[in-house]
Amino acid sequence: MLLDVLVLAAGKGTRMCSALPKVLHPLAGKPLLAHVFKSVETLDNAALNVIVGHGKTQIQEAFNQQSLNWVEQRSQLGTAHAVLQAIPFLRDDAKVLIVYGDVPLIKSVTLEKMLSGVDENAMALLTVELEDPTGYGRILRNSMGEVIGIVEQKDAAPEQLKIREVNTGVMAMTARDLKTWLPKIENNNAQQEYYLTDVIGLAKEAGRTVNTYSPQAVEEVEGVNSRAQLVALERYYQQSLAKQLLDNGATIIDPSRFDCRGELSTGQDVVIDINCIFEGTNRLGNGVSIGPNCVIKDAVMGDNVTIKANTVIEGPVTLESDVQVGPFARLRPHTVLAVGAKVGNFVETKKANIGPGSKISHLSYIGDAELGSEVNVGAGTITCNYDGVNKHLTEIGDGAFIGSNTSLVAPVAVGKNSTVGAGSTISRDVPDESLAIARGKQRTVDTWKRPEKH
Ligand code: UD1
Ligand code: CA
């Protein structure tokens, strides 16, 4: 059966105290709304309608690449009024699923389960029992346990306020039913809003069963109204991700100090120390070890790669097996370290192909460079890749030894097995198997005396 999904996202989000529309606030590096889209997109035959009002233009711009039907709700007169705006877009033979744009962690499996309970005789409602139900609509059931209505906090009698089963807001029914019921909803209630929750009464009148379902975890249906709630959900999300990785054979030293804002796959026996942030898409091979305080974006790592403390990787970066990086290294886009290569502390690389077994151990900048195998780059070596207008390439052949504090003025090439003396400024190519030294000669003055203080 066809499925029309309605994502309600027109509300203001006043309590975020923010210029950014609430549904664009990031959770795990992605807007709240993107999480909702991800959960509903995988549902069979789903067409997405997003109801927007506050911050409409900003929200649409953030998702302009996707095939979404945007529906405008000019003034926010309540959840039923929001849904009403989308009625012209609903297909008669479809099921309709209503979710909220500010409830990011809802799972596809939960929604699928609910949708299986919808047909011409029944609608579905997602409810949950809360320790503290304050603020939520309460679920009213009759003596047979059947749902007969939902009463909002502000309209509830003292007895009803004691009910701990609440409306999550997520519901589903046939488009035919919804189209019949919605125009009947009025706003004679405490908030003078059009309540979507009134469909329950109308469903009962029409003789429909209201099937209820619950999520696996409460956090799936928790909404974001404040920054405090946002960071609490972020932590929940990160801890569940950490748990998944643990289950897959990686050690996350402290799941409460782990952050992945994107995709991360780990091989066996990976160890990730505290305070690391993973962004974009990262793939870690078997036996990879990541030290504390690393920020790693878009990296592919082979087996047994070691990243030491405080390393920053801004990919795309490829590290083949047995590579060592850090502490305090910065690998910028298009760095490739071949098998067994090593980049040490205070080294920056960019657009650099570093061959097998080559080492840049300390204090260097290697940019726009091609290094062969078993090259040794001494401390303080710099590729002078930029002439103020264009970038140029530095090539270093297999087995070359670059003495400390060398400036390689590109375009320039150092041949295989050549040696460059420490402190050289190399601006012309060095042939294979040779020695190049380009520095001022040392002069020693043995008659010199230090000035004396008077
Ligand atoms: C709603 C439910 C309540 C439920 C709670 C769960 C109603 C009447 N009440 O209450 O039973 O327990 O959600 O969180 O439905 N929105 C619009 N346009 C509007 C009003 C709201 O798009 O005119 C959107 C909001 O952006 C938000 C969602 O609908 O994403 C829910 O609105 P909100 O005002 O937070 O609903 P509650 O009053 O909390
Ligand atoms: Ca409200």
CSV table of C-alpha atoms and ligand atoms in Angstrom, one decimal:
chain,number,residue,atom,x,y,z
A,1,MET,CA,0.0,0.0,0.0
A,2,LEU,CA,1.1,3.6,-0.7
A,3,LEU,CA,2.4,5.6,2.3
A,4,ASP,CA,2.1,9.3,2.7
A,5,VAL,CA,4.3,10.6,5.5
A,6,LEU,CA,3.6,13.9,7.1
A,7,VAL,CA,6.5,15.5,9.1
A,8,LEU,CA,5.3,18.3,11.3
A,9,ALA,CA,7.9,21.0,11.5
A,10,ALA,CA,6.1,24.4,11.5
A,11,GLY,CA,6.5,25.2,15.2
A,12,LYS,CA,8.8,28.0,16.4
A,13,GLY,CA,11.0,26.3,18.9
A,14,THR,CA,10.9,29.3,21.2
A,15,ARG,CA,12.7,27.6,24.0
A,16,MET,CA,15.8,27.0,21.9
A,17,CYS,CA,16.5,30.8,22.1
A,18,SER,CA,18.1,30.5,18.7
A,19,ALA,CA,18.2,32.2,15.3
A,20,LEU,CA,18.4,28.7,13.8
A,21,PRO,CA,15.1,26.9,13.3
A,22,LYS,CA,14.8,24.2,15.8
A,23,VAL,CA,14.6,21.3,13.3
A,24,LEU,CA,18.0,22.4,11.9
A,25,HIS,CA,19.8,22.1,15.2
A,26,PRO,CA,22.3,19.3,14.8
A,27,LEU,CA,22.3,16.0,16.6
A,28,ALA,CA,25.4,13.9,15.8
A,29,GLY,CA,26.3,16.5,13.2
A,30,LYS,CA,23.1,16.2,11.3
A,31,PRO,CA,19.9,18.4,11.5
A,32,LEU,CA,17.2,16.9,13.6
A,33,LEU,CA,15.0,16.8,10.5
A,34,ALA,CA,17.6,14.8,8.6
A,35,HIS,CA,17.3,12.0,11.3
A,36,VAL,CA,13.5,11.9,10.9
A,37,PHE,CA,13.9,11.8,7.1
A,38,LYS,CA,16.3,8.9,7.4
A,39,SER,CA,13.9,6.9,9.5
A,40,VAL,CA,10.9,7.4,7.2
A,41,GLU,CA,12.6,7.2,3.8
A,42,THR,CA,13.3,3.5,4.2
A,43,LEU,CA,9.6,2.7,4.7
A,44,ASP,CA,8.0,1.0,1.7
A,45,ASN,CA,6.5,3.3,-0.9
A,46,ALA,CA,6.9,6.4,1.3
A,47,ALA,CA,6.2,9.9,-0.1
A,48,LEU,CA,7.4,12.6,2.2
A,49,ASN,CA,5.4,15.8,2.9
A,50,VAL,CA,7.0,18.3,5.3
A,51,ILE,CA,4.8,20.9,7.0
A,52,VAL,CA,6.8,24.1,7.5
A,53,GLY,CA,6.1,27.6,8.8
A,54,HIS,CA,8.7,29.2,11.1
A,55,GLY,CA,12.1,29.3,9.4
A,56,LYS,CA,10.6,27.9,6.2
A,57,THR,CA,13.1,29.3,3.8
A,58,GLN,CA,16.1,28.3,5.9
A,59,ILE,CA,14.8,24.8,6.3
A,60,GLN,CA,14.0,24.3,2.6
A,61,GLU,CA,17.5,25.5,1.7
A,62,ALA,CA,19.1,23.0,4.0
A,63,PHE,CA,17.3,20.2,2.2
A,64,ASN,CA,17.1,21.5,-1.3
A,65,GLN,CA,18.6,18.4,-2.9
A,66,GLN,CA,15.9,16.0,-1.7
A,67,SER,CA,12.6,15.1,-3.3
A,68,LEU,CA,10.3,16.4,-0.6
A,69,ASN,CA,6.9,18.0,-0.9
A,70,TRP,CA,7.0,21.2,1.2
A,71,VAL,CA,3.6,22.3,2.6
A,72,GLU,CA,3.3,25.7,4.2
A,73,GLN,CA,1.3,26.3,7.4
A,74,ARG,CA,1.2,30.1,7.6
A,75,SER,CA,0.1,30.4,11.2
A,76,GLN,CA,0.5,27.7,13.8
A,77,LEU,CA,-3.0,26.9,15.0
A,78,GLY,CA,-2.3,23.4,16.2
A,79,THR,CA,-1.3,20.0,15.1
A,80,ALA,CA,-4.6,19.2,13.4
A,81,HIS,CA,-4.4,22.5,11.5
A,82,ALA,CA,-0.9,21.6,10.4
A,83,VAL,CA,-2.0,18.2,9.0
A,84,LEU,CA,-5.0,19.9,7.4
A,85,GLN,CA,-2.6,21.9,5.1
A,86,ALA,CA,-1.4,18.6,3.6
A,87,ILE,CA,-4.8,17.1,2.9
A,88,PRO,CA,-4.7,18.1,-0.8
A,89,PHE,CA,-1.5,16.1,-1.3
A,90,LEU,CA,-2.7,12.8,0.3
A,91,ARG,CA,-3.5,10.0,-2.1
A,92,ASP,CA,-6.8,8.3,-1.5
A,93,ASP,CA,-5.5,4.8,-1.3
A,94,ALA,CA,-2.6,5.6,0.9
A,95,LYS,CA,-1.9,5.1,4.6
A,96,VAL,CA,-0.8,8.3,6.3
A,97,LEU,CA,1.9,8.4,8.9
A,98,ILE,CA,2.3,11.5,11.1
A,99,VAL,CA,5.7,12.2,12.8
A,100,TYR,CA,7.3,15.2,14.3
A,101,GLY,CA,10.3,17.0,12.9
A,102,ASP,CA,11.7,17.6,16.4
A,103,VAL,CA,11.6,13.9,17.5
A,104,PRO,CA,14.8,12.7,15.8
A,105,LEU,CA,15.5,9.2,17.1
A,106,ILE,CA,12.3,7.5,16.0
A,107,LYS,CA,13.2,4.1,14.5
A,108,SER,CA,12.0,2.6,11.2
A,109,VAL,CA,11.2,-0.7,12.9
A,110,THR,CA,8.8,1.0,15.3
A,111,LEU,CA,7.1,2.8,12.5
A,112,GLU,CA,6.8,-0.4,10.5
A,113,LYS,CA,5.2,-2.2,13.4
A,114,MET,CA,2.7,0.6,13.8
A,115,LEU,CA,1.8,0.7,10.1
A,116,SER,CA,1.0,-3.0,10.1
A,117,GLY,CA,-1.8,-2.1,12.5
A,118,VAL,CA,-3.6,0.2,10.0
A,119,ASP,CA,-6.4,-0.8,7.7
A,120,GLU,CA,-9.9,0.3,6.8
A,121,ASN,CA,-11.0,-0.8,10.3
A,122,ALA,CA,-8.2,0.5,12.4
A,123,MET,CA,-5.8,3.3,13.1
A,124,ALA,CA,-2.5,3.1,15.1
A,125,LEU,CA,-1.1,5.2,17.9
A,126,LEU,CA,2.4,5.2,19.4
A,127,THR,CA,2.2,5.6,23.2
A,128,VAL,CA,4.7,5.3,26.0
A,129,GLU,CA,4.6,5.1,29.8
A,130,LEU,CA,6.6,7.9,31.5
A,131,GLU,CA,7.7,8.3,35.1
A,132,ASP,CA,6.8,11.9,34.7
A,133,PRO,CA,4.1,12.5,32.1
A,134,THR,CA,4.0,16.3,32.7
A,135,GLY,CA,3.2,18.3,29.5
A,136,TYR,CA,2.1,15.3,27.4
A,137,GLY,CA,-1.4,14.4,26.2
A,138,ARG,CA,-2.7,11.5,28.4
A,139,ILE,CA,-4.1,8.3,26.9
A,140,LEU,CA,-7.7,7.6,28.1
A,141,ARG,CA,-8.8,3.9,28.1
A,142,ASN,CA,-12.1,2.3,29.0
A,143,SER,CA,-12.6,-0.6,31.3
A,144,MET,CA,-11.8,-3.0,28.5
A,145,GLY,CA,-8.5,-1.3,28.0
A,146,GLU,CA,-9.5,0.2,24.6
A,147,VAL,CA,-8.2,3.7,23.8
A,148,ILE,CA,-11.1,6.2,23.8
A,149,GLY,CA,-9.4,9.5,23.7
A,150,ILE,CA,-6.4,11.7,24.5
A,151,VAL,CA,-6.6,14.6,26.8
A,152,GLU,CA,-4.0,17.4,26.7
A,153,GLN,CA,-2.2,18.4,29.9
A,154,LYS,CA,-3.9,21.8,29.9
A,155,ASP,CA,-7.4,20.3,29.5
A,156,ALA,CA,-7.0,17.4,31.9
A,157,ALA,CA,-8.9,16.8,35.1
A,158,PRO,CA,-6.8,16.1,38.2
A,159,GLU,CA,-7.6,12.4,38.0
A,160,GLN,CA,-6.5,12.3,34.4
A,161,LEU,CA,-3.2,14.0,35.2
A,162,LYS,CA,-2.3,10.9,37.1
A,163,ILE,CA,-2.3,8.8,34.0
A,164,ARG,CA,1.3,7.9,33.0
A,165,GLU,CA,0.6,6.5,29.5
A,166,VAL,CA,1.1,9.4,27.1
A,167,ASN,CA,0.7,10.3,23.4
A,168,THR,CA,4.0,10.4,21.6
A,169,GLY,CA,2.3,12.3,18.7
A,170,VAL,CA,3.1,9.6,16.2
A,171,MET,CA,0.0,8.1,14.6
A,172,ALA,CA,-1.2,6.4,11.4
A,173,MET,CA,-4.5,5.9,9.7
A,174,THR,CA,-5.9,5.5,6.2
A,175,ALA,CA,-5.9,8.7,4.1
A,176,ARG,CA,-9.7,8.2,3.6
A,177,ASP,CA,-10.3,8.3,7.4
A,178,LEU,CA,-8.0,11.2,8.0
A,179,LYS,CA,-9.7,13.2,5.2
A,180,THR,CA,-13.1,12.5,6.8
A,181,TRP,CA,-12.1,13.3,10.3
A,182,LEU,CA,-9.9,16.4,10.1
A,183,PRO,CA,-12.5,19.0,8.9
A,184,LYS,CA,-14.6,18.0,11.9
A,185,ILE,CA,-12.0,19.0,14.5
A,186,GLU,CA,-12.7,22.2,16.4
A,187,ASN,CA,-10.6,24.4,18.6
A,188,ASN,CA,-12.8,24.7,21.7
A,189,ASN,CA,-10.2,23.8,24.3
A,190,ALA,CA,-7.9,25.4,26.8
A,191,GLN,CA,-5.3,26.5,24.1
A,192,GLN,CA,-7.8,27.3,21.4
A,193,GLU,CA,-5.8,25.1,19.1
A,194,TYR,CA,-6.9,22.5,16.6
A,195,TYR,CA,-5.8,19.2,18.3
A,196,LEU,CA,-4.8,16.3,16.1
A,197,THR,CA,-5.5,14.2,19.1
A,198,ASP,CA,-9.2,14.7,18.6
A,199,VAL,CA,-9.0,12.1,15.8
A,200,ILE,CA,-9.2,9.4,18.4
A,201,GLY,CA,-12.7,10.3,19.4
A,202,LEU,CA,-13.7,10.5,15.8
A,203,ALA,CA,-12.1,7.1,15.1
A,204,LYS,CA,-14.2,5.6,17.9
A,205,GLU,CA,-17.3,7.2,16.5
A,206,ALA,CA,-16.6,5.7,13.1
A,207,GLY,CA,-16.2,2.3,14.8
A,208,ARG,CA,-12.5,2.0,14.2
A,209,THR,CA,-10.1,0.1,16.5
A,210,VAL,CA,-7.2,2.2,17.9
A,211,ASN,CA,-4.2,-0.1,18.0
A,212,THR,CA,-1.4,1.1,20.3
A,213,TYR,CA,2.3,0.4,20.0
A,214,SER,CA,5.3,1.3,22.1
A,215,PRO,CA,8.9,2.1,21.0
A,216,GLN,CA,11.8,-0.1,22.3
A,217,ALA,CA,13.3,2.9,24.2
A,218,VAL,CA,11.6,6.1,25.4
A,219,GLU,CA,14.3,8.2,23.8
A,220,GLU,CA,12.9,7.2,20.4
A,221,VAL,CA,9.9,9.4,21.0
A,222,GLU,CA,11.5,12.2,23.1
A,223,GLY,CA,11.1,15.6,21.5
A,224,VAL,CA,13.6,18.4,21.5
A,225,ASN,CA,12.2,21.6,22.9
A,226,SER,CA,15.3,23.0,24.7
A,227,ARG,CA,19.0,22.7,24.4
A,228,ALA,CA,19.1,20.7,27.5
A,229,GLN,CA,16.9,18.1,25.9
A,230,LEU,CA,19.0,18.2,22.7
A,231,VAL,CA,22.3,17.4,24.5
A,232,ALA,CA,20.6,14.7,26.5
A,233,LEU,CA,19.4,13.0,23.3
A,234,GLU,CA,22.8,13.5,21.7
A,235,ARG,CA,24.5,11.6,24.6
A,236,TYR,CA,21.9,8.9,24.4
A,237,TYR,CA,22.5,8.6,20.7
A,238,GLN,CA,26.3,8.5,21.1
A,239,GLN,CA,26.1,5.9,23.9
A,240,SER,CA,24.0,3.6,21.8
A,241,LEU,CA,26.4,3.9,18.9
A,242,ALA,CA,29.3,3.2,21.2
A,243,LYS,CA,27.4,0.1,22.5
A,244,GLN,CA,26.9,-1.1,18.9
A,245,LEU,CA,30.6,-0.8,18.2
A,246,LEU,CA,31.5,-2.6,21.5
A,247,ASP,CA,29.2,-5.4,20.4
A,248,ASN,CA,31.1,-5.6,17.1
A,249,GLY,CA,34.4,-6.1,18.7
A,250,ALA,CA,35.8,-2.6,19.2
A,251,THR,CA,36.8,-1.2,22.6
A,252,ILE,CA,35.5,2.3,23.2
A,253,ILE,CA,37.4,3.1,26.4
A,254,ASP,CA,34.7,5.3,27.7
A,255,PRO,CA,31.3,5.4,25.9
A,256,SER,CA,30.4,8.6,27.7
A,257,ARG,CA,33.3,10.3,26.0
A,258,PHE,CA,32.8,9.1,22.5
A,259,ASP,CA,31.4,11.1,19.6
A,260,CYS,CA,30.6,10.0,16.1
A,261,ARG,CA,29.0,12.6,13.8
A,262,GLY,CA,28.6,10.5,10.7
A,263,GLU,CA,29.4,6.9,9.9
A,264,LEU,CA,32.0,4.8,11.5
A,265,SER,CA,32.8,1.2,10.8
A,266,THR,CA,35.4,-0.7,12.9
A,267,GLY,CA,37.2,-4.0,12.4
A,268,GLN,CA,38.1,-6.4,15.1
A,269,ASP,CA,40.1,-5.3,18.1
A,270,VAL,CA,40.0,-1.6,17.4
A,271,VAL,CA,40.6,0.5,20.5
A,272,ILE,CA,39.3,4.1,20.7
A,273,ASP,CA,40.6,6.1,23.6
A,274,ILE,CA,38.6,9.0,25.2
A,275,ASN,CA,37.5,12.3,23.7
A,276,CYS,CA,37.7,11.4,20.0
A,277,ILE,CA,35.4,12.9,17.5
A,278,PHE,CA,34.6,11.1,14.2
A,279,GLU,CA,33.1,13.1,11.4
A,280,GLY,CA,32.0,12.2,7.9
A,281,THR,CA,32.6,8.6,6.9
A,282,ASN,CA,35.4,6.7,8.6
A,283,ARG,CA,36.4,3.1,8.1
A,284,LEU,CA,38.9,1.5,10.5
A,285,GLY,CA,40.5,-1.8,9.8
A,286,ASN,CA,41.4,-4.6,12.3
A,287,GLY,CA,43.6,-3.7,15.2
A,288,VAL,CA,43.5,0.0,14.7
A,289,SER,CA,44.3,2.1,17.8
A,290,ILE,CA,43.2,5.7,18.2
A,291,GLY,CA,44.7,7.7,21.0
A,292,PRO,CA,42.9,10.2,23.1
A,293,ASN,CA,41.6,13.6,21.8
A,294,CYS,CA,41.7,12.9,18.1
A,295,VAL,CA,39.4,14.5,15.6
A,296,ILE,CA,39.1,12.3,12.6
A,297,LYS,CA,37.1,13.1,9.4
A,298,ASP,CA,36.7,10.9,6.3
A,299,ALA,CA,39.6,8.5,6.8
A,300,VAL,CA,40.0,5.0,5.6
A,301,MET,CA,42.5,3.0,7.7
A,302,GLY,CA,44.0,-0.4,7.0
A,303,ASP,CA,44.9,-2.9,9.6
A,304,ASN,CA,47.0,-2.1,12.7
A,305,VAL,CA,47.1,1.6,12.1
A,306,THR,CA,48.1,3.6,15.2
A,307,ILE,CA,46.9,7.1,15.7
A,308,LYS,CA,48.5,8.8,18.7
A,309,ALA,CA,47.0,11.4,21.0
A,310,ASN,CA,45.8,14.8,19.7
A,311,THR,CA,45.9,14.0,16.0
A,312,VAL,CA,43.6,15.8,13.6
A,313,ILE,CA,42.7,14.2,10.3
A,314,GLU,CA,40.8,16.2,7.7
A,315,GLY,CA,40.1,13.7,4.9
A,316,PRO,CA,39.8,12.4,2.4
A,317,VAL,CA,42.8,10.6,3.9
A,318,THR,CA,43.9,7.0,3.3
A,319,LEU,CA,46.2,5.2,5.7
A,320,GLU,CA,47.4,1.8,4.6
A,321,SER,CA,48.2,-0.9,7.1
A,322,ASP,CA,50.8,-0.5,9.9
A,323,VAL,CA,50.9,3.3,9.5
A,324,GLN,CA,51.7,5.4,12.6
A,325,VAL,CA,50.5,9.0,13.0
A,326,GLY,CA,51.0,11.5,15.8
A,327,PRO,CA,51.0,12.6,18.5
A,328,PHE,CA,49.9,16.1,17.5
A,329,ALA,CA,49.9,15.5,13.7
A,330,ARG,CA,47.6,17.1,11.2
A,331,LEU,CA,46.7,15.3,8.0
A,332,ARG,CA,44.8,17.4,5.6
A,333,PRO,CA,42.8,16.4,2.5
A,334,HIS,CA,44.3,13.9,0.0
A,335,THR,CA,47.0,12.6,2.2
A,336,VAL,CA,47.9,9.0,1.5
A,337,LEU,CA,50.3,7.1,3.7
A,338,ALA,CA,51.4,3.8,2.3
A,339,VAL,CA,52.1,0.6,4.3
A,340,GLY,CA,54.3,1.2,7.3
A,341,ALA,CA,54.7,5.0,6.8
A,342,LYS,CA,55.1,7.2,9.8
A,343,VAL,CA,54.1,10.8,10.4
A,344,GLY,CA,55.1,12.2,13.9
A,345,ASN,CA,54.5,15.1,16.1
A,346,PHE,CA,53.8,18.6,14.7
A,347,VAL,CA,53.8,17.5,11.1
A,348,GLU,CA,51.2,18.8,8.7
A,349,THR,CA,50.5,17.1,5.4
A,350,LYS,CA,48.3,18.0,2.4
A,351,LYS,CA,47.9,16.4,-1.0
A,352,ALA,CA,50.8,14.2,-0.2
A,353,ASN,CA,51.5,10.7,-1.3
A,354,ILE,CA,53.9,9.1,1.1
A,355,GLY,CA,55.4,5.8,0.1
A,356,PRO,CA,55.8,2.6,2.0
A,357,GLY,CA,58.0,2.8,5.1
A,358,SER,CA,58.8,6.6,4.7
A,359,LYS,CA,59.1,8.7,7.8
A,360,ILE,CA,58.4,12.3,8.6
A,361,SER,CA,58.9,12.2,12.3
A,362,HIS,CA,58.9,15.8,13.5
A,363,LEU,CA,58.0,19.4,12.8
A,364,SER,CA,57.4,19.4,9.0
A,365,TYR,CA,55.1,20.7,6.4
A,366,ILE,CA,54.7,18.3,3.4
A,367,GLY,CA,52.2,19.6,0.9
A,368,ASP,CA,51.8,18.8,-2.9
A,369,ALA,CA,54.4,16.1,-2.6
A,370,GLU,CA,55.1,12.7,-3.9
A,371,LEU,CA,57.4,10.6,-1.7
A,372,GLY,CA,58.8,7.2,-2.7
A,373,SER,CA,59.5,4.4,-0.4
A,374,GLU,CA,61.8,4.4,2.7
A,375,VAL,CA,62.3,8.2,2.5
A,376,ASN,CA,63.5,9.9,5.7
A,377,VAL,CA,62.5,13.5,6.1
A,378,GLY,CA,64.4,15.2,8.9
A,379,ALA,CA,62.9,17.5,11.5
A,380,GLY,CA,61.9,21.0,10.4
A,381,THR,CA,61.7,20.2,6.6
A,382,ILE,CA,59.3,22.2,4.6
A,383,THR,CA,58.0,21.9,1.1
A,384,CYS,CA,57.7,25.4,-0.2
A,385,ASN,CA,54.8,24.6,-2.5
A,386,TYR,CA,53.4,28.0,-3.0
A,387,ASP,CA,55.0,30.8,-5.0
A,388,GLY,CA,52.2,33.3,-4.0
A,389,VAL,CA,50.2,32.4,-7.1
A,390,ASN,CA,50.4,28.7,-7.9
A,391,LYS,CA,51.1,25.5,-6.0
A,392,HIS,CA,53.9,23.3,-7.2
A,393,LEU,CA,55.0,19.7,-6.7
A,394,THR,CA,57.9,18.3,-4.7
A,395,GLU,CA,59.1,14.8,-5.7
A,396,ILE,CA,61.4,12.7,-3.5
A,397,GLY,CA,62.7,9.4,-4.8
A,398,ASP,CA,62.9,6.1,-3.0
A,399,GLY,CA,65.5,5.9,-0.2
A,400,ALA,CA,66.3,9.6,-0.2
A,401,PHE,CA,67.4,11.3,3.1
A,402,ILE,CA,66.4,14.9,3.6
A,403,GLY,CA,68.5,16.5,6.4
A,404,SER,CA,66.8,18.5,9.1
A,405,ASN,CA,65.6,22.0,8.4
A,406,THR,CA,65.6,21.7,4.6
A,407,SER,CA,63.4,24.0,2.5
A,408,LEU,CA,62.4,22.3,-0.8
A,409,VAL,CA,61.4,25.0,-3.2
A,410,ALA,CA,58.9,23.5,-5.6
A,411,PRO,CA,58.7,22.5,-8.3
A,412,VAL,CA,61.7,20.4,-7.4
A,413,ALA,CA,62.7,16.8,-7.4
A,414,VAL,CA,65.2,14.9,-5.2
A,415,GLY,CA,66.5,11.7,-6.8
A,416,LYS,CA,66.6,8.2,-5.5
A,417,ASN,CA,69.0,7.4,-2.6
A,418,SER,CA,70.2,11.0,-2.6
A,419,THR,CA,71.1,12.9,0.5
A,420,VAL,CA,70.3,16.6,1.3
A,421,GLY,CA,72.5,18.2,3.9
A,422,ALA,CA,70.8,19.7,6.9
A,423,GLY,CA,69.7,23.4,6.6
A,424,SER,CA,69.7,23.4,2.8
A,425,THR,CA,67.4,25.4,0.6
A,426,ILE,CA,66.9,23.2,-2.4
A,427,SER,CA,65.6,25.0,-5.5
A,428,ARG,CA,67.1,22.8,-8.3
A,429,ASP,CA,66.6,19.1,-8.9
A,430,VAL,CA,69.0,16.7,-7.2
A,431,PRO,CA,70.0,13.7,-9.3
A,432,ASP,CA,69.8,10.1,-8.0
A,433,GLU,CA,72.5,8.8,-5.7
A,434,SER,CA,74.1,12.2,-4.9
A,435,LEU,CA,74.6,14.7,-2.1
A,436,ALA,CA,73.3,18.2,-2.2
A,437,ILE,CA,74.1,20.9,0.3
A,438,ALA,CA,72.9,24.5,-0.1
A,439,ARG,CA,73.7,26.5,3.0
A,440,GLY,CA,76.1,29.2,4.2
A,441,LYS,CA,79.6,27.9,5.1
A,442,GLN,CA,80.4,28.0,8.8
A,443,ARG,CA,83.0,30.5,9.8
A,444,THR,CA,84.7,30.2,13.2
A,445,VAL,CA,86.3,33.3,14.7
A,446,ASP,CA,88.7,32.3,17.5
A,447,THR,CA,89.8,35.8,18.4
A,448,TRP,CA,86.2,36.9,19.2
A,449,LYS,CA,85.4,37.9,22.8
A,450,ARG,CA,82.0,38.5,24.4
A,451,PRO,CA,81.4,42.2,25.3
A,452,GLU,CA,81.7,42.9,29.0
A,453,LYS,CA,79.1,44.6,31.1
A,454,HIS,CA,80.0,48.0,32.5
B,1,UD1,C1,1.5,17.3,21.1
B,1,UD1,C2,0.3,16.4,21.4
B,1,UD1,C3,0.4,15.7,22.7
B,1,UD1,C4,1.6,14.9,22.8
B,1,UD1,C5,2.9,15.7,22.4
B,1,UD1,C6,4.1,14.8,22.3
B,1,UD1,C7,-1.6,17.6,20.2
B,1,UD1,C8,-2.7,18.5,20.4
B,1,UD1,N1,-0.8,17.3,21.3
B,1,UD1,O1,1.6,18.3,22.1
B,1,UD1,O2,-0.7,14.9,22.9
B,1,UD1,O3,1.8,14.3,24.0
B,1,UD1,O4,2.7,16.4,21.2
B,1,UD1,O5,5.2,15.6,22.1
B,1,UD1,O6,-1.3,17.2,19.1
B,1,UD1,N2,3.3,21.8,15.0
B,1,UD1,C9,3.1,22.4,13.7
B,1,UD1,N3,2.1,23.3,13.6
B,1,UD1,C10,1.3,23.7,14.6
B,1,UD1,C11,1.6,23.1,15.9
B,1,UD1,C12,2.6,22.2,16.0
B,1,UD1,O7,3.7,22.1,12.7
B,1,UD1,O8,0.4,24.5,14.4
B,1,UD1,C13,4.4,20.8,15.1
B,1,UD1,C14,5.5,21.3,16.0
B,1,UD1,O9,6.5,22.0,15.2
B,1,UD1,C15,6.0,20.0,16.6
B,1,UD1,C16,4.8,19.2,16.6
B,1,UD1,O10,3.9,19.7,15.7
B,1,UD1,O11,7.0,19.4,15.8
B,1,UD1,C17,4.2,19.1,18.0
B,1,UD1,O12,3.8,20.4,18.4
B,1,UD1,P1,3.9,20.8,19.9
B,1,UD1,O13,3.3,22.2,20.1
B,1,UD1,O14,5.2,20.6,20.4
B,1,UD1,O15,2.9,19.8,20.6
B,1,UD1,P2,2.5,19.6,22.1
B,1,UD1,O16,1.7,20.7,22.5
B,1,UD1,O17,3.7,19.3,22.8
B,2,CA,CA,1.5,23.1,21.7
